């Protein structure tokens, strides 16, 4: 078993002689090969996507459960993911509206000002919609930006000139790119008509904002892909 033979070079002293590899050596090689294979299966190389930690909003299926479970409403079942989606939409407006205002007062670039105006209009409308939906569905909404968003606003407040324009375009383009998959997943899975309509509105708004931010010509696309 596991006998490997090769024909040795013919010579005067060993005509037709076969070279036999010792069985313990063959067994050791096989065991080593099996160990390497098992190791590769148990400890695979970290995939590219996993290396990009903390870059995006969690998918709807992984959003935090607020402990209320599924609530039956006149507009259809309201899941924890639906409620968290509504909170994410409200949270986006809490820092993107001030960002749009900063673009009007801090930038001298017409394209940055225009992108800021789209942020103002889009999130005013989204804020109105999500506030009305939250009242009907009894969903508490955040009232101030989170720590990360406050940091972004502080960074832009400290910027001057072109540094502001670059940070404005890239911080906001990155944030919109991260929320886009969440909007799509919520739209595909929700059974609540109000949440579905909110996702439709958010999809249109986010895509508009992405386009306007990219029109500034300041978006660092390689960094968006990391």
XYZ file of C-alpha atoms in Angstrom:
226
model
C 0.000 0.000 0.000
C 1.201 3.503 -0.905
C 4.224 1.893 -2.645
C 5.876 4.237 -5.051
C 8.426 2.773 -7.475
C 10.726 4.345 -10.006
C 13.217 2.708 -12.287
C 16.787 3.457 -11.282
C 19.364 4.294 -13.930
C 20.769 1.099 -15.382
C 24.422 0.436 -14.618
C 26.812 -2.445 -14.424
C 26.093 -3.128 -10.778
C 22.239 -2.714 -10.730
C 20.567 -3.756 -13.935
C 16.744 -3.336 -13.786
C 16.800 -2.515 -10.100
C 13.778 -0.643 -8.651
C 14.119 2.190 -6.149
C 11.704 1.683 -3.239
C 10.813 4.658 -1.050
C 10.469 3.585 2.610
C 6.858 3.257 3.708
C 7.221 5.536 6.801
C 8.470 8.369 4.584
C 5.549 8.015 2.162
C 3.075 7.902 5.042
C 4.599 11.051 6.538
C 4.258 12.963 3.271
C 0.614 11.937 2.935
C -0.192 12.923 6.525
C 1.465 16.306 5.994
C -0.565 16.873 2.832
C -3.809 15.986 4.602
C -2.960 18.299 7.495
C -2.315 21.170 5.099
C -5.656 20.588 3.364
C -7.586 20.466 6.641
C -5.847 23.624 7.820
C -6.877 25.438 4.643
C -10.476 24.382 5.172
C -10.602 25.357 8.840
C -8.633 28.592 8.509
C -9.335 30.022 5.046
C -7.649 33.158 3.795
C -9.684 36.153 4.913
C -11.877 37.230 1.987
C -11.570 40.713 0.580
C -14.996 41.771 1.779
C -14.256 40.725 5.361
C -11.149 42.890 5.430
C -13.283 45.970 4.892
C -14.524 46.253 8.451
C -16.830 49.006 9.557
C -17.420 50.469 6.132
C -21.140 50.025 5.783
C -24.533 49.849 7.338
C -25.507 46.319 8.345
C -28.005 44.572 6.075
C -31.623 44.818 7.162
C -31.606 41.227 8.385
C -28.735 42.028 10.786
C -30.026 45.297 12.242
C -30.551 45.583 15.977
C -33.708 44.073 17.442
C -35.477 46.632 19.632
C -37.221 43.886 21.587
C -40.714 44.615 20.296
C -40.797 41.822 17.764
C -43.166 41.983 14.805
C -46.050 44.402 15.343
C -49.216 44.035 13.291
C -50.401 47.384 11.931
C -53.074 48.536 9.509
C -50.291 48.998 6.940
C -48.918 45.477 7.380
C -46.475 43.728 9.724
C -43.775 46.007 11.121
C -40.542 44.162 11.891
C -37.567 45.233 14.028
C -35.616 45.721 10.774
C -38.371 48.033 9.474
C -38.194 50.165 12.604
C -34.410 50.289 12.521
C -34.548 51.344 8.869
C -36.804 54.243 9.822
C -34.352 55.260 12.531
C -31.449 55.090 10.051
C -33.300 57.404 7.665
C -33.969 59.903 10.444
C -30.363 59.654 11.616
C -29.050 60.410 8.125
C -31.012 63.648 8.022
C -29.588 64.767 11.352
C -26.126 65.236 9.888
C -26.759 65.578 6.159
C -29.037 68.595 6.547
C -26.342 70.505 8.498
C -23.825 69.350 5.882
C -25.942 70.871 3.147
C -26.125 74.116 5.106
C -22.343 74.123 5.544
C -21.919 73.752 1.785
C -23.890 76.962 1.265
C -21.860 78.966 3.763
C -18.355 77.427 3.546
C -17.831 76.544 -0.107
C -17.099 78.772 -3.082
C -17.644 75.912 -5.545
C -20.936 76.105 -7.497
C -21.081 72.301 -7.837
C -20.538 71.776 -4.102
C -23.219 74.343 -3.295
C -25.597 72.626 -5.722
C -24.935 69.228 -4.145
C -25.542 70.780 -0.729
C -28.865 72.179 -1.901
C -29.936 68.720 -3.062
C -29.060 67.387 0.390
C -31.189 70.072 2.008
C -34.223 69.465 -0.174
C -33.975 65.675 -0.200
C -33.591 65.236 3.535
C -36.230 67.797 4.409
C -38.690 65.707 2.421
C -37.433 62.428 3.894
C -37.571 63.866 7.408
C -41.199 64.877 6.905
C -42.124 61.437 5.589
C -40.340 59.422 8.264
C -41.714 61.661 11.035
C -45.282 61.106 9.825
C -44.717 57.364 9.444
C -43.134 57.131 12.890
C -46.138 58.796 14.477
C -48.554 56.426 12.755
C -46.479 53.338 13.541
C -45.373 54.383 17.042
C -41.646 54.286 16.293
C -39.340 56.538 18.380
C -36.761 58.361 16.251
C -33.313 59.740 17.161
C -33.102 63.467 17.821
C -29.366 64.078 17.408
C -26.522 62.756 15.247
C -24.496 59.826 16.522
C -20.871 60.156 17.625
C -19.430 59.322 14.209
C -21.692 61.819 12.454
C -20.782 64.528 14.950
C -17.144 63.816 14.146
C -17.772 64.289 10.430
C -19.548 67.583 11.050
C -16.714 68.763 13.302
C -14.194 67.840 10.620
C -16.025 69.875 7.972
C -16.484 72.783 10.365
C -12.721 72.865 10.875
C -11.955 72.704 7.143
C -11.032 75.681 5.018
C -11.333 76.216 1.269
C -10.700 73.197 -0.936
C -10.219 70.931 2.071
C -13.873 71.510 2.944
C -14.993 70.734 -0.600
C -13.019 67.467 -0.682
C -14.214 66.296 2.722
C -17.797 67.279 1.962
C -17.842 65.329 -1.310
C -16.087 62.232 0.018
C -17.644 61.905 3.472
C -21.141 62.243 2.068
C -20.540 60.108 -1.013
C -19.150 57.347 1.202
C -22.114 57.525 3.584
C -24.642 57.394 0.747
C -22.878 54.432 -0.832
C -23.101 52.520 2.434
C -26.809 53.111 2.993
C -27.798 52.229 -0.581
C -27.759 48.414 -0.057
C -29.852 48.796 3.109
C -32.501 50.755 1.213
C -32.648 48.093 -1.499
C -32.898 45.201 0.974
C -35.618 46.926 2.983
C -37.596 47.673 -0.187
C -37.335 44.038 -1.251
C -38.312 42.461 2.077
C -40.662 44.746 4.002
C -44.333 43.800 4.244
C -45.368 47.221 5.535
C -46.749 49.602 2.919
C -45.503 52.757 4.676
C -41.975 51.395 5.017
C -42.060 50.276 1.389
C -43.030 53.775 0.244
C -40.338 55.289 2.475
C -37.758 52.969 0.914
C -38.896 54.053 -2.558
C -38.464 57.701 -1.603
C -35.107 57.036 0.052
C -33.874 55.153 -3.008
C -34.656 58.104 -5.284
C -33.125 60.585 -2.843
C -29.930 58.626 -2.200
C -29.315 58.039 -5.908
C -29.855 61.744 -6.625
C -27.412 62.730 -3.895
C -24.782 60.256 -5.099
C -25.025 61.710 -8.599
C -24.751 65.307 -7.401
C -21.772 64.553 -5.159
C -19.993 62.820 -8.024
C -20.664 65.816 -10.285
C -18.403 67.905 -8.057
C -15.452 66.016 -9.554
C -13.956 65.632 -6.081
C -14.965 62.068 -5.220
C -12.007 59.746 -4.643
C -13.396 56.616 -6.284
C -10.474 54.304 -5.376
C -11.088 55.030 -1.690
C -14.799 54.267 -2.149
C -13.898 50.801 -3.397
C -11.806 49.892 -0.354
